[in-house]
Structure formats: C-alpha cells, structure tokens
Amino acid sequence: MKKIAIISIFITVLLSGCESFLDKTDPTATTFQEFFIDEDDLRRVAYSSFYDVFTNHGDRKLLFYMMDGRSDNAYARSEDDHHLRIGNGNINSNTRAFEYYYTIYMKHIGRLNTYIANIDVPYVEDESIRTRYENILKGLRIWHYFRLTFHWGDVPFLLEPAELEDATLPATPKKEILDTLFPMALDIAEQLPEEEYTTNKYMFNQYSFKALIMRYALYDERYELAATLARDIMDNTGYTLHPVYGDLFQYEADSDNNEFILHLDEESHSGSTTYSFRDLGPHFRTGNGQSYCVPLKSLVDSYWTLQGRPIEDCPMHTKEEYELNPGLNRDPRYKASIMGPGDEFYGEAIDIYNPNNPMFYENQRASKSGYWFRKFVSEADAFRDGNMEYGLLRYAEVLLTYAEARIMTNTIDDLARECINKVRERAGLDMEVADVTLPSYASYSQQQWVDLIRNERRIEFAGEGQRYNDIIRWRMAEDVLNGPALGHTRIVNGKKTSLKIEDRSFKPFNYLWPFHETSLRVNKNLKQKPGY
C-alpha cells in the first residue's frame, strides 16, 4: 500500500507542481526512483515546496501582502482571491477558501513526507548537501503544520508517507502537534548552515528558520521560547534595521539590505516579474494598477503621532483634525506606507472625488477607500510588470517579538525597551518624546505596554500580511471586524463623513476556520469546528 501511496503522490506532483518540475533529468521517468535521482532533483523539490505556497509571486490567494485584506487594515475587492470573504465574515463550511488552503497545505505535507522518507535515493557526492536539503524539507513541513494548526487548531498529523487508510486519520490536538514540532524544529535549525546563502537565499539557513520558529512560538504564547530565539538572532547574526524604512518596500533597497531574513526574491520564483503594482497600485492612465487590496480608515487612524502618541491622546491637535488630515504630525511610517487624497502620484494630485480623474473612488479599478498602499508600489512599475523583491520576515519583527514576549510575561527589561526604541528611531519618530526609556513611560501598566506593542506591530508591518494573524491570536477580531469597513473621511454639509465600503462581521467561533464539507466527506473521522 505504501508504494501505491508514494506513486499517487508522485503523480500529483507531476500534474499540479510548478512549471519547473517539467524540466526533469529524465522526462520519461515513470517511477519515483527514476525521478528522484541526483542533487538537482533535491534542489527542485525544495524550490517547488517554497514556491507553490510561500513564495508564489503570481497567485493573489497566496501573496503575503494581499492577506491584510482579511483584517481591519485593508479591503480586498476580488471574490476570487478569498481574502474578501474572510475579511467580511461572509463564510461557512462551504466557502471555497477553506478547501483551497487546507488542501494545499495537506497536499504539500504528503509530498514532503514522501521525499523526506526517500532522501537517501538521490546520489550526491557531498553528504552534507543531502543533509542540508533534508533539513530544509523538514523545515518546510513544519511551516505547513504551523499554518494549519494556527487556522484549524486540531488537524490530522502524520510525518511518514501515507498509507491509504491514513486518508481518514482523526485530528490530533493542536497542543500535541506543537509539542512535537517545536523541539523538532529547534533540532533542525541547529543542523542548518549558519550563514545566508549567496544564491537560493530564500531557502532556510539556521537563523532564518529560527526566526520562523520564533514567530510561531509567539503566536502560540510560548513567550520564553520566542524571546530566547529573538535574543539568539540579535546576538549571533549580521541582520540589522535598514536605515531608511520606506526604501525597504521600493527598488532603492528591496534587494540590497540586511533586514530581510526570509526572502521572496527573484530566485524564489525563477523569474523577474512580480505584480505588487498591479495588485496594490492605482489605475493610472493606461497603467496596470488594479487596486485589489487597499488600506482602510481603521489603519490610517492607527498611525500614532510623530511623538509616539495615539491621535486621540495628543495635546497638539484634536482627533478629528488628524482624521481629516492623516499626514498631520504623523509617524513617518504613514507616508512611507500609504497614499491618498492630498498626495501625488506620478506628478498628479490624487483626487478621488473627481469622476474625470482615473483615481475616482467609484471606478472599478480604483480604491473604494480612497487610499492605496505605497509599500511595494513603485511609479516605475505604473506601465509595466515589475521585478520587486520582498521580505517575508524582517529583523524588525525579531526586535518587536522580543519586546512583546517580555511585555506579555510582565518582565519588561532594558533590552525590550531598546528594541522598541530602535524600531521607532529608525522610523523617524521624535525620540525626545517617543523614547520609551523616558520617565513618562516608567509608570506604564502592563496593559499600556500591550497596547503600545500591538500598535507598533500594526504600523510597522502594515501591508505585509501580518495583521490578520495578530488580531486572531490576540482574540480581538470580534472587536475590530464587526462593523462597517470605512475609507477616506471628509466634511460634507458640515458633518464628518467617511466612505463606506461594506459591512463586516466576525463571530466568536470564527477564530478557527472550518473544515470544508468536501474534506468532511473524504475523511469521515474529521469533526467540524464548533459553530459551523
């Protein structure tokens, strides 16, 4: 039976893997041993496992920056991309998104189990190369399980090639899965090379994989582990904050910085074309911008002041003044991340209320909120497909993870404060007021620190696909995803008015995603998540 399962998974790889898999050492291969024979096959397997899910540059359902559309940060307008329904709560156990994501993760775990079990088949002259690829593949398998358990909680768990009867495994408790995976992940990390690769930079090295473990340790409230890993990365690597925040998301520094730890670079998708302008940018003249994912008022208002204060707590201006003029005395990360009315694009003023302007908010390819992300949107790409590169995990996340882990355990130390200050100072805040070592912060309660670090994460990583996971793990989605999704605010007939895009809802049981009805029919031992 095991042979049948291996061949079945192998055929699935041939039929549904990325196009690079068509370029085989032996294109006439019909057995696993004929296909999986040398070092280049190991590389192709690792490449495909990264590309199909984590570094896919053309599938908006998978692109990290599109995932902000699931949250209170942004609105994603296309039904086909799945983020729209997740964001507005119009979901049930027949929603296609849940079949799509669950299937792609489980399919890749099945493939990886098979390749890892047969890692000794390919001939390689240097055994350390085989070991490196084996650990990369094991790391990818763990990444899939991290995502599965985050969204579904208890899921079927298997680390060996599937027998036919394994297709009906019941779910294993999430805690049991993660108690197995975290020690395994740490052991794998120690066996990976310490240095980042000069080619194939997207593949795991020791510290990029530790950074990934760190992220999910924080998600799972394993705060001591998250803090330990963050400290390890700070103490033993050359990763640093890039001096100019906005340049990280433009061609000025997208491929030339020491901040990106996990990469979505050109090598990760075997080509130069990327589509962030198409996906995020405005439709300008004959340009290709489609405004598929655009910022909301909620995100705009979350940018604190230049002095590091919430807009409702600033003595310099009223909250209404800030709402009506988002660029007023604001954290510089706002201008680096978002553009809207009052800003310029391609030398022209953005006028969302003029029907003759290509950025008129009612146009199909315009922003219904009146705002666009400036991150990953270069004017150089207005009339072409770009070749921008992206960071899937940045050093700033390491710093803010250490700080959050210490805050959540109420053990805020000097290093935690220093981490926050480094991020704020790089952003360009007025550190005469925003420095968190100042006496004004000495009396902060734990909740005040929690509020600070959560907002710091929100604005530091706006448009980078992290917000949805954050509001889920903080159990605050019910507070921020129930109500209307709003856009630009102005005074109309003497009354403050915001563009309304849609109504949203989030029910208490939506913190876990449902198994799709198809999955339940295939595996009779799966039990539907409560509420669905």
Short mmCIF file of C-alpha atoms in Angstrom, two decimals:
data_model
loop_
_atom_site.label_atom_id
_atom_site.label_comp_id
_atom_site.label_asym_id
_atom_site.label_seq_id
_atom_site.Cartn_x
_atom_site.Cartn_y
_atom_site.Cartn_z
CA MET A 1 0.00 0.00 0.00
CA LYS A 2 2.84 2.37 0.78
CA LYS A 3 4.16 2.03 -2.77
CA ILE A 4 0.75 2.87 -4.16
CA ALA A 5 0.56 5.97 -1.97
CA ILE A 6 4.06 7.10 -2.96
CA ILE A 7 3.29 6.72 -6.66
CA SER A 8 -0.02 8.54 -6.21
CA ILE A 9 1.66 11.48 -4.52
CA PHE A 10 4.40 11.45 -7.15
CA ILE A 11 1.80 11.67 -9.93
CA THR A 12 0.15 14.57 -8.10
CA VAL A 13 3.50 16.39 -8.06
CA LEU A 14 3.83 15.91 -11.80
CA LEU A 15 0.33 17.14 -12.56
CA SER A 16 0.00 20.06 -10.18
CA GLY A 17 3.51 21.23 -9.24
CA CYS A 18 5.08 24.42 -10.59
CA GLU A 19 6.35 24.54 -14.15
CA SER A 20 9.98 24.00 -13.14
CA PHE A 21 9.10 20.39 -12.37
CA LEU A 22 8.59 19.77 -16.06
CA ASP A 23 12.32 20.17 -16.59
CA LYS A 24 13.42 16.74 -15.39
CA THR A 25 16.72 14.92 -15.60
CA ASP A 26 14.71 12.18 -17.28
CA PRO A 27 11.35 13.46 -18.58
CA THR A 28 10.30 9.87 -19.37
CA ALA A 29 10.60 8.77 -15.74
CA THR A 30 7.66 6.70 -14.52
CA THR A 31 8.85 5.58 -11.07
CA PHE A 32 9.93 7.51 -8.02
CA GLN A 33 13.49 6.20 -8.24
CA GLU A 34 13.81 7.35 -11.85
CA PHE A 35 12.58 10.81 -10.98
CA PHE A 36 14.40 11.47 -7.71
CA ILE A 37 17.99 10.63 -8.59
CA ASP A 38 20.51 13.45 -8.04
CA GLU A 39 21.33 16.68 -6.24
CA ASP A 40 19.49 18.81 -8.79
CA ASP A 41 16.32 16.88 -8.01
CA LEU A 42 16.75 17.76 -4.35
CA ARG A 43 17.01 21.42 -5.32
CA ARG A 44 13.89 21.22 -7.49
CA VAL A 45 11.87 19.61 -4.72
CA ALA A 46 12.91 22.30 -2.22
CA TYR A 47 12.25 25.05 -4.75
CA SER A 48 8.78 23.74 -5.57
CA SER A 49 7.88 23.38 -1.90
CA PHE A 50 8.79 27.01 -1.25
CA TYR A 51 7.27 28.36 -4.45
CA ASP A 52 3.90 26.64 -4.58
CA VAL A 53 2.76 28.16 -1.28
CA PHE A 54 5.23 30.54 0.35
CA THR A 55 6.97 32.45 -2.46
CA ASN A 56 4.38 32.28 -5.22
CA HIS A 57 4.60 35.65 -6.96
CA GLY A 58 1.51 35.40 -9.15
CA ASP A 59 -1.29 33.91 -7.04
CA ARG A 60 -3.07 36.60 -5.04
CA LYS A 61 -4.68 33.91 -2.87
CA LEU A 62 -1.20 33.18 -1.50
CA LEU A 63 0.63 36.50 -1.72
CA PHE A 64 1.55 37.77 1.73
CA TYR A 65 0.68 41.42 1.11
CA MET A 66 -2.85 40.51 0.00
CA MET A 67 -3.58 38.93 3.39
CA ASP A 68 -4.06 42.34 5.01
CA GLY A 69 -7.41 42.29 3.17
CA ARG A 70 -8.60 39.71 5.71
CA SER A 71 -8.16 42.20 8.54
CA ASP A 72 -9.19 45.66 9.70
CA ASN A 73 -6.15 47.03 7.85
CA ALA A 74 -7.46 46.66 4.32
CA TYR A 75 -10.18 45.72 1.85
CA ALA A 76 -9.52 43.13 -0.86
CA ARG A 77 -12.09 43.56 -3.63
CA SER A 78 -11.88 40.30 -5.59
CA GLU A 79 -14.11 37.39 -4.57
CA ASP A 80 -11.73 35.00 -6.34
CA ASP A 81 -8.84 35.86 -4.03
CA HIS A 82 -10.62 34.52 -0.89
CA HIS A 83 -9.44 37.42 1.32
CA LEU A 84 -12.68 39.36 0.73
CA ARG A 85 -14.94 36.79 2.38
CA ILE A 86 -12.56 36.06 5.23
CA GLY A 87 -12.42 39.80 5.92
CA ASN A 88 -16.15 40.48 5.82
CA GLY A 89 -17.18 37.29 7.59
CA ASN A 90 -19.47 36.00 4.84
CA ILE A 91 -18.19 32.47 5.36
CA ASN A 92 -19.42 28.98 6.18
CA SER A 93 -18.21 25.42 5.82
CA ASN A 94 -18.85 25.52 2.06
CA THR A 95 -16.69 28.59 1.48
CA ARG A 96 -14.18 27.68 -1.20
CA ALA A 97 -11.29 29.37 0.61
CA PHE A 98 -11.19 26.75 3.34
CA GLU A 99 -11.00 23.87 0.90
CA TYR A 100 -8.28 25.68 -1.06
CA TYR A 101 -5.95 26.46 1.82
CA TYR A 102 -6.45 23.20 3.72
CA THR A 103 -5.88 21.14 0.59
CA ILE A 104 -2.73 22.96 -0.50
CA TYR A 105 -1.11 22.57 2.94
CA MET A 106 -2.07 18.91 3.30
CA LYS A 107 -1.03 18.11 -0.27
CA HIS A 108 2.42 19.53 0.29
CA ILE A 109 2.82 17.75 3.61
CA GLY A 110 2.08 14.48 1.79
CA ARG A 111 4.70 15.24 -0.85
CA LEU A 112 7.27 16.29 1.72
CA ASN A 113 6.70 13.16 3.80
CA THR A 114 7.44 11.08 0.71
CA TYR A 115 10.57 12.98 -0.31
CA ILE A 116 11.96 13.05 3.23
CA ALA A 117 11.41 9.31 3.62
CA ASN A 118 13.30 8.75 0.36
CA ILE A 119 16.03 11.33 0.93
CA ASP A 120 18.73 8.66 0.52
CA VAL A 121 17.62 7.82 -3.03
CA PRO A 122 19.31 10.71 -4.92
CA TYR A 123 23.04 10.41 -5.50
CA VAL A 124 25.06 13.31 -4.09
CA GLU A 125 28.81 13.37 -3.78
CA ASP A 126 28.81 15.57 -0.69
CA GLU A 127 26.68 14.05 2.06
CA SER A 128 26.36 17.41 3.82
CA ILE A 129 24.38 18.68 0.82
CA ARG A 130 21.87 15.88 1.19
CA THR A 131 21.59 16.66 4.92
CA ARG A 132 21.03 20.36 4.22
CA TYR A 133 18.20 19.67 1.77
CA GLU A 134 16.68 17.11 4.12
CA ASN A 135 16.53 19.70 6.88
CA ILE A 136 15.13 22.36 4.57
CA LEU A 137 12.35 19.97 3.53
CA LYS A 138 11.66 19.08 7.16
CA GLY A 139 11.52 22.80 7.96
CA LEU A 140 9.00 23.38 5.18
CA ARG A 141 6.83 20.56 6.51
CA ILE A 142 6.84 22.21 9.92
CA TRP A 143 5.91 25.57 8.34
CA HIS A 144 2.85 23.94 6.75
CA TYR A 145 1.81 22.46 10.09
CA PHE A 146 2.35 25.80 11.82
CA ARG A 147 -0.11 27.39 9.40
CA LEU A 148 -2.58 24.52 9.59
CA THR A 149 -2.73 24.48 13.37
CA PHE A 150 -2.92 28.26 13.58
CA HIS A 151 -6.05 28.36 11.42
CA TRP A 152 -7.71 25.00 12.16
CA GLY A 153 -6.36 24.01 15.56
CA ASP A 154 -6.59 20.22 15.73
CA VAL A 155 -5.72 18.59 12.37
CA PRO A 156 -4.56 15.15 11.17
CA PHE A 157 -0.84 14.78 11.92
CA LEU A 158 1.48 12.48 10.00
CA LEU A 159 5.25 12.57 9.50
CA GLU A 160 5.53 9.46 7.35
CA PRO A 161 4.38 8.65 3.80
CA ALA A 162 0.66 7.97 3.87
CA GLU A 163 -0.88 4.57 3.68
CA LEU A 164 -4.31 4.57 2.04
CA GLU A 165 -6.02 4.19 5.40
CA ASP A 166 -4.21 7.32 6.65
CA ALA A 167 -6.56 9.40 4.49
CA THR A 168 -9.13 9.01 7.28
CA LEU A 169 -6.96 9.86 10.28
CA PRO A 170 -8.77 11.77 13.03
CA ALA A 171 -7.41 15.14 14.08
CA THR A 172 -4.56 15.31 16.58
CA PRO A 173 -4.87 18.00 19.28
CA LYS A 174 -3.03 21.19 18.35
CA LYS A 175 -1.02 21.21 21.57
CA GLU A 176 0.21 17.67 20.95
CA ILE A 177 1.28 18.60 17.41
CA LEU A 178 3.14 21.72 18.52
CA ASP A 179 4.73 19.97 21.49
CA THR A 180 6.22 17.60 18.92
CA LEU A 181 7.12 20.22 16.32
CA PHE A 182 8.84 22.91 18.38
CA PRO A 183 11.65 20.66 19.74
CA MET A 184 11.96 19.06 16.31
CA ALA A 185 12.21 22.48 14.69
CA LEU A 186 14.94 23.62 17.07
CA ASP A 187 16.96 20.49 16.32
CA ILE A 188 16.56 21.05 12.57
CA ALA A 189 17.66 24.68 12.90
CA GLU A 190 20.90 23.70 14.61
CA GLN A 191 21.75 21.42 11.66
CA LEU A 192 21.25 24.10 9.02
CA PRO A 193 24.14 26.32 7.85
CA GLU A 194 24.54 29.47 9.92
CA GLU A 195 25.16 31.82 7.03
CA GLU A 196 22.67 33.05 4.48
CA TYR A 197 23.21 31.61 1.02
CA THR A 198 24.63 33.77 -1.75
CA THR A 199 22.27 32.02 -4.18
CA ASN A 200 18.89 30.50 -3.33
CA LYS A 201 18.68 32.97 -0.44
CA TYR A 202 15.03 32.08 0.09
CA MET A 203 15.99 28.62 1.41
CA PHE A 204 16.29 28.21 5.16
CA ASN A 205 19.54 28.76 6.94
CA GLN A 206 19.91 28.31 10.69
CA TYR A 207 18.79 31.77 11.69
CA SER A 208 16.05 32.30 9.13
CA PHE A 209 14.45 29.08 10.32
CA LYS A 210 14.90 30.14 13.94
CA ALA A 211 13.13 33.38 13.07
CA LEU A 212 10.21 31.40 11.69
CA ILE A 213 10.07 29.24 14.84
CA MET A 214 10.21 32.47 16.85
CA ARG A 215 7.15 33.84 15.03
CA TYR A 216 5.03 30.80 15.75
CA ALA A 217 6.29 30.49 19.31
CA LEU A 218 4.95 33.99 19.85
CA TYR A 219 1.68 33.06 18.15
CA ASP A 220 1.32 30.05 20.48
CA GLU A 221 2.13 32.14 23.57
CA ARG A 222 5.39 30.28 24.18
CA TYR A 223 6.88 33.59 25.19
CA GLU A 224 10.12 32.38 26.75
CA LEU A 225 10.98 30.41 23.63
CA ALA A 226 10.13 33.37 21.40
CA ALA A 227 12.29 35.70 23.49
CA THR A 228 15.19 33.23 23.57
CA LEU A 229 15.16 32.80 19.80
CA ALA A 230 14.89 36.54 19.20
CA ARG A 231 17.86 37.15 21.51
CA ASP A 232 19.84 34.42 19.72
CA ILE A 233 19.23 36.11 16.35
CA MET A 234 20.14 39.53 17.75
CA ASP A 235 23.36 38.26 19.33
CA ASN A 236 24.67 35.99 16.58
CA THR A 237 23.77 37.39 13.18
CA GLY A 238 24.51 40.35 10.95
CA TYR A 239 20.86 41.24 10.44
CA THR A 240 20.16 44.90 11.18
CA LEU A 241 17.48 47.51 10.63
CA HIS A 242 17.87 49.21 7.27
CA PRO A 243 18.42 52.94 7.91
CA VAL A 244 15.53 54.15 5.69
CA TYR A 245 12.24 52.41 6.42
CA GLY A 246 10.42 53.28 3.19
CA ASP A 247 13.28 52.14 0.95
CA LEU A 248 12.73 48.52 2.05
CA PHE A 249 9.50 48.48 0.03
CA GLN A 250 10.85 50.24 -3.05
CA TYR A 251 13.61 49.46 -5.53
CA GLU A 252 16.05 51.59 -3.53
CA ALA A 253 16.65 48.73 -1.08
CA ASP A 254 14.36 45.81 -1.93
CA SER A 255 17.31 43.59 -2.88
CA ASP A 256 20.07 45.43 -1.03
CA ASN A 257 19.54 45.42 2.72
CA ASN A 258 20.50 43.46 5.82
CA GLU A 259 16.99 43.40 7.26
CA PHE A 260 15.22 40.70 5.23
CA ILE A 261 15.53 37.33 6.93
CA LEU A 262 13.02 35.28 4.91
CA HIS A 263 13.09 36.24 1.26
CA LEU A 264 10.66 36.41 -1.61
CA ASP A 265 13.34 37.25 -4.18
CA GLU A 266 13.70 36.58 -7.91
CA GLU A 267 15.36 33.20 -7.35
CA SER A 268 12.43 32.07 -5.25
CA HIS A 269 10.14 32.16 -8.28
CA SER A 270 12.59 31.55 -11.17
CA GLY A 271 11.89 34.83 -12.92
CA SER A 272 11.88 38.58 -12.67
CA THR A 273 8.21 39.52 -12.99
CA THR A 274 6.27 40.48 -9.88
CA TYR A 275 2.88 42.09 -9.63
CA SER A 276 2.70 44.22 -6.50
CA PHE A 277 1.90 47.35 -8.51
CA ARG A 278 -0.91 45.56 -10.32
CA ASP A 279 -2.28 44.18 -7.06
CA LEU A 280 -1.91 47.24 -4.83
CA GLY A 281 -1.43 50.22 -7.11
CA PRO A 282 -3.91 52.66 -8.64
CA HIS A 283 -5.23 52.51 -12.18
CA PHE A 284 -3.35 55.47 -13.63
CA ARG A 285 -3.95 56.47 -17.26
CA THR A 286 -3.10 53.32 -19.21
CA GLY A 287 -1.29 51.72 -16.29
CA ASN A 288 -1.97 48.26 -14.97
CA GLY A 289 -2.92 49.06 -11.38
CA GLN A 290 -5.96 47.12 -10.20
CA SER A 291 -6.33 48.24 -6.55
CA TYR A 292 -7.02 44.67 -5.46
CA CYS A 293 -6.09 45.39 -1.84
CA VAL A 294 -6.37 48.89 -0.36
CA PRO A 295 -5.98 50.42 3.13
CA LEU A 296 -8.95 51.29 5.34
CA LYS A 297 -9.59 54.27 7.61
CA SER A 298 -9.01 51.96 10.57
CA LEU A 299 -5.39 51.52 9.52
CA VAL A 300 -4.90 55.18 8.65
CA ASP A 301 -6.16 56.27 12.08
CA SER A 302 -3.92 53.73 13.80
CA TYR A 303 -0.78 55.68 12.89
CA TRP A 304 0.20 57.49 16.04
CA THR A 305 1.76 60.93 16.07
CA LEU A 306 5.35 61.92 15.41
CA GLN A 307 5.78 61.94 19.18
CA GLY A 308 4.52 58.37 19.54
CA ARG A 309 1.08 59.16 20.95
CA PRO A 310 -2.35 57.86 19.83
CA ILE A 311 -4.18 60.53 17.82
CA GLU A 312 -6.91 60.73 20.47
CA ASP A 313 -4.33 61.46 23.20
CA CYS A 314 -2.30 64.19 21.52
CA PRO A 315 -2.38 67.69 23.05
CA MET A 316 -1.29 69.29 19.77
CA HIS A 317 -4.38 68.54 17.64
CA THR A 318 -7.83 67.03 18.01
CA LYS A 319 -8.65 63.52 16.85
CA GLU A 320 -10.95 64.99 14.20
CA GLU A 321 -8.12 67.13 12.83
CA TYR A 322 -5.99 64.02 12.49
CA GLU A 323 -8.81 62.08 10.83
CA LEU A 324 -9.35 64.82 8.27
CA ASN A 325 -5.63 65.27 7.60
CA PRO A 326 -3.80 61.94 8.00
CA GLY A 327 -0.43 63.48 7.19
CA LEU A 328 -0.65 65.96 10.06
CA ASN A 329 2.15 65.46 12.62
CA ARG A 330 2.15 61.74 11.94
CA ASP A 331 4.53 58.83 12.40
CA PRO A 332 6.68 58.92 9.20
CA ARG A 333 5.79 55.31 8.51
CA TYR A 334 2.41 56.58 7.35
CA LYS A 335 3.86 58.45 4.37
CA ALA A 336 6.15 55.52 3.59
CA SER A 337 3.25 53.07 3.61
CA ILE A 338 0.06 54.78 2.40
CA MET A 339 -1.05 57.41 -0.11
CA GLY A 340 -4.39 59.08 -0.67
CA PRO A 341 -6.12 62.44 -1.17
CA GLY A 342 -3.69 65.31 -0.82
CA ASP A 343 -0.76 63.19 -2.02
CA GLU A 344 0.72 62.99 -5.50
CA PHE A 345 1.14 60.03 -7.79
CA TYR A 346 3.19 60.24 -10.98
CA GLY A 347 3.27 64.01 -10.67
CA GLU A 348 -0.50 64.44 -10.37
CA ALA A 349 -2.61 65.18 -7.33
CA ILE A 350 -4.72 62.26 -6.16
CA ASP A 351 -8.37 63.35 -6.49
CA ILE A 352 -10.69 60.51 -5.57
CA TYR A 353 -13.88 62.59 -5.83
CA ASN A 354 -13.41 63.80 -9.42
CA PRO A 355 -15.18 61.46 -11.91
CA ASN A 356 -12.72 62.59 -14.60
CA ASN A 357 -9.72 61.50 -12.54
CA PRO A 358 -8.53 57.89 -13.08
CA MET A 359 -8.40 57.50 -9.30
CA PHE A 360 -12.09 58.37 -8.82
CA TYR A 361 -13.15 56.10 -5.96
CA GLU A 362 -16.18 54.66 -7.77
CA ASN A 363 -14.13 53.34 -10.71
CA GLN A 364 -13.84 49.55 -10.72
CA ARG A 365 -10.05 49.59 -10.72
CA ALA A 366 -9.77 52.41 -8.21
CA SER A 367 -9.70 52.25 -4.44
CA LYS A 368 -13.11 52.13 -2.79
CA SER A 369 -11.48 53.51 0.36
CA GLY A 370 -9.70 56.36 -1.39
CA TYR A 371 -6.33 55.11 -0.12
CA TRP A 372 -3.61 52.93 -1.62
CA PHE A 373 -0.58 51.23 -0.18
CA ARG A 374 2.63 52.99 -1.09
CA LYS A 375 4.54 49.94 0.11
CA PHE A 376 5.51 47.74 -2.86
CA VAL A 377 4.03 50.31 -5.27
CA SER A 378 6.70 52.00 -7.38
CA GLU A 379 5.89 54.62 -10.00
CA ALA A 380 8.48 52.87 -12.16
CA ASP A 381 6.03 49.95 -12.44
CA ALA A 382 2.99 52.03 -13.42
CA PHE A 383 3.14 50.86 -17.04
CA ARG A 384 4.94 47.54 -16.71
CA ASP A 385 5.17 44.38 -14.62
CA GLY A 386 7.86 44.94 -12.03
CA ASN A 387 10.64 42.85 -10.55
CA MET A 388 10.45 43.99 -6.94
CA GLU A 389 11.67 41.66 -4.19
CA TYR A 390 10.10 41.32 -0.76
CA GLY A 391 10.94 40.37 2.79
CA LEU A 392 8.61 37.76 4.28
CA LEU A 393 10.16 38.21 7.72
CA ARG A 394 12.27 41.21 8.68
CA TYR A 395 14.71 41.93 11.51
CA ALA A 396 12.22 44.47 12.86
CA GLU A 397 9.97 41.51 13.70
CA VAL A 398 12.75 39.97 15.78
CA LEU A 399 13.05 43.16 17.83
CA LEU A 400 9.32 43.59 18.34
CA THR A 401 8.89 39.90 19.13
CA TYR A 402 11.42 40.12 21.94
CA ALA A 403 9.65 43.20 23.28
CA GLU A 404 6.18 41.61 23.06
CA ALA A 405 7.33 38.39 24.70
CA ARG A 406 8.76 40.35 27.63
CA ILE A 407 5.66 42.53 27.89
CA MET A 408 3.31 39.53 27.88
CA THR A 409 5.25 37.87 30.71
CA ASN A 410 5.44 41.22 32.55
CA THR A 411 9.24 41.04 32.56
CA ILE A 412 9.99 44.19 30.58
CA ASP A 413 13.74 44.69 30.65
CA ASP A 414 16.15 47.25 29.24
CA LEU A 415 16.60 45.21 26.06
CA ALA A 416 12.84 45.15 25.40
CA ARG A 417 12.74 48.94 25.68
CA GLU A 418 15.82 49.21 23.48
CA CYS A 419 14.16 47.03 20.82
CA ILE A 420 11.12 49.30 20.69
CA ASN A 421 13.32 52.39 20.57
CA LYS A 422 15.38 51.03 17.68
CA VAL A 423 12.26 50.47 15.60
CA ARG A 424 10.82 53.87 16.49
CA GLU A 425 14.07 55.73 15.93
CA ARG A 426 14.60 54.11 12.52
CA ALA A 427 11.05 55.14 11.61
CA GLY A 428 11.94 58.78 12.31
CA LEU A 429 9.86 59.47 15.41
CA ASP A 430 10.68 62.40 17.67
CA MET A 431 12.68 60.45 20.23
CA GLU A 432 12.71 63.37 22.67
CA VAL A 433 9.16 62.28 23.40
CA ALA A 434 8.82 58.78 21.87
CA ASP A 435 11.79 57.22 23.71
CA VAL A 436 10.24 54.52 25.90
CA THR A 437 13.02 54.81 28.49
CA LEU A 438 11.80 58.31 29.41
CA PRO A 439 10.21 58.88 32.84
CA SER A 440 6.76 59.30 31.23
CA TYR A 441 6.81 55.56 30.42
CA ALA A 442 8.02 54.44 33.84
CA SER A 443 4.51 54.27 35.28
CA TYR A 444 3.02 52.34 32.37
CA SER A 445 0.81 49.44 33.34
CA GLN A 446 1.19 46.12 31.58
CA GLN A 447 -1.96 46.88 29.56
CA GLN A 448 -0.50 50.18 28.38
CA TRP A 449 2.62 48.33 27.20
CA VAL A 450 0.41 45.74 25.49
CA ASP A 451 -1.48 48.49 23.67
CA LEU A 452 1.79 50.12 22.62
CA ILE A 453 3.45 46.98 21.27
CA ARG A 454 0.35 45.88 19.42
CA ASN A 455 0.03 49.21 17.66
CA GLU A 456 3.75 49.27 16.98
CA ARG A 457 3.43 45.94 15.17
CA ARG A 458 0.39 47.13 13.27
CA ILE A 459 2.03 50.19 11.75
CA GLU A 460 5.49 48.67 11.33
CA PHE A 461 4.10 45.73 9.32
CA ALA A 462 1.10 47.40 7.65
CA GLY A 463 0.53 45.89 4.22
CA GLU A 464 2.82 42.95 4.96
CA GLY A 465 0.14 40.38 5.73
CA GLN A 466 0.59 40.07 9.49
CA ARG A 467 -2.41 41.92 10.88
CA TYR A 468 -5.00 39.14 10.46
CA ASN A 469 -2.88 36.63 12.37
CA ASP A 470 -2.27 39.21 15.08
CA ILE A 471 -5.93 40.03 15.70
CA ILE A 472 -6.72 36.31 15.74
CA ARG A 473 -4.02 35.39 18.27
CA TRP A 474 -4.83 38.47 20.40
CA ARG A 475 -8.50 37.40 20.37
CA MET A 476 -9.55 40.90 19.34
CA ALA A 477 -11.06 40.14 15.92
CA GLU A 478 -14.55 40.40 17.43
CA ASP A 479 -13.75 43.99 18.41
CA VAL A 480 -12.29 45.16 15.10
CA LEU A 481 -14.09 43.11 12.44
CA ASN A 482 -17.68 43.79 13.46
CA GLY A 483 -18.97 46.91 11.76
CA PRO A 484 -18.51 48.82 8.53
CA ALA A 485 -15.26 48.95 6.56
CA LEU A 486 -14.66 52.67 6.03
CA GLY A 487 -12.43 54.78 3.85
CA HIS A 488 -11.46 58.42 3.42
CA THR A 489 -13.05 60.92 5.82
CA ARG A 490 -14.10 64.48 4.96
CA ILE A 491 -16.64 67.12 5.98
CA VAL A 492 -19.85 67.05 3.91
CA ASN A 493 -22.56 69.61 4.68
CA GLY A 494 -20.89 70.34 7.98
CA LYS A 495 -20.78 66.68 9.03
CA LYS A 496 -17.83 64.33 9.26
CA THR A 497 -18.43 61.58 6.67
CA SER A 498 -16.41 58.50 5.72
CA LEU A 499 -16.66 56.42 2.57
CA LYS A 500 -18.43 53.15 3.38
CA ILE A 501 -17.30 50.03 1.52
CA GLU A 502 -19.08 47.12 3.18
CA ASP A 503 -20.41 45.75 6.45
CA ARG A 504 -18.31 43.16 8.20
CA SER A 505 -18.95 40.60 10.88
CA PHE A 506 -16.88 38.24 12.99
CA LYS A 507 -18.48 35.61 15.19
CA PRO A 508 -16.82 34.12 18.29
CA PHE A 509 -16.30 30.77 16.58
CA ASN A 510 -14.56 32.35 13.56
CA TYR A 511 -11.20 32.27 15.37
CA LEU A 512 -10.88 28.77 13.94
CA TRP A 513 -11.56 28.07 10.28
CA PRO A 514 -13.99 25.27 9.41
CA PHE A 515 -13.18 22.10 7.59
CA HIS A 516 -14.78 22.35 4.17
CA GLU A 517 -17.71 19.99 3.60
CA THR A 518 -15.64 18.22 0.94
CA SER A 519 -12.92 17.45 3.49
CA LEU A 520 -15.52 16.04 5.86
CA ARG A 521 -16.91 13.78 3.15
CA VAL A 522 -13.44 12.49 2.28
CA ASN A 523 -12.39 11.96 5.90
CA LYS A 524 -15.32 10.72 7.97
CA ASN A 525 -13.20 10.91 11.13
CA LEU A 526 -12.82 14.70 10.95
CA LYS A 527 -15.14 16.59 13.27
CA GLN A 528 -16.37 20.02 12.22
CA LYS A 529 -15.19 23.00 14.22
CA PRO A 530 -17.76 24.31 16.73
CA GLY A 531 -20.20 26.88 15.36
CA TYR A 532 -20.06 25.76 11.74
#
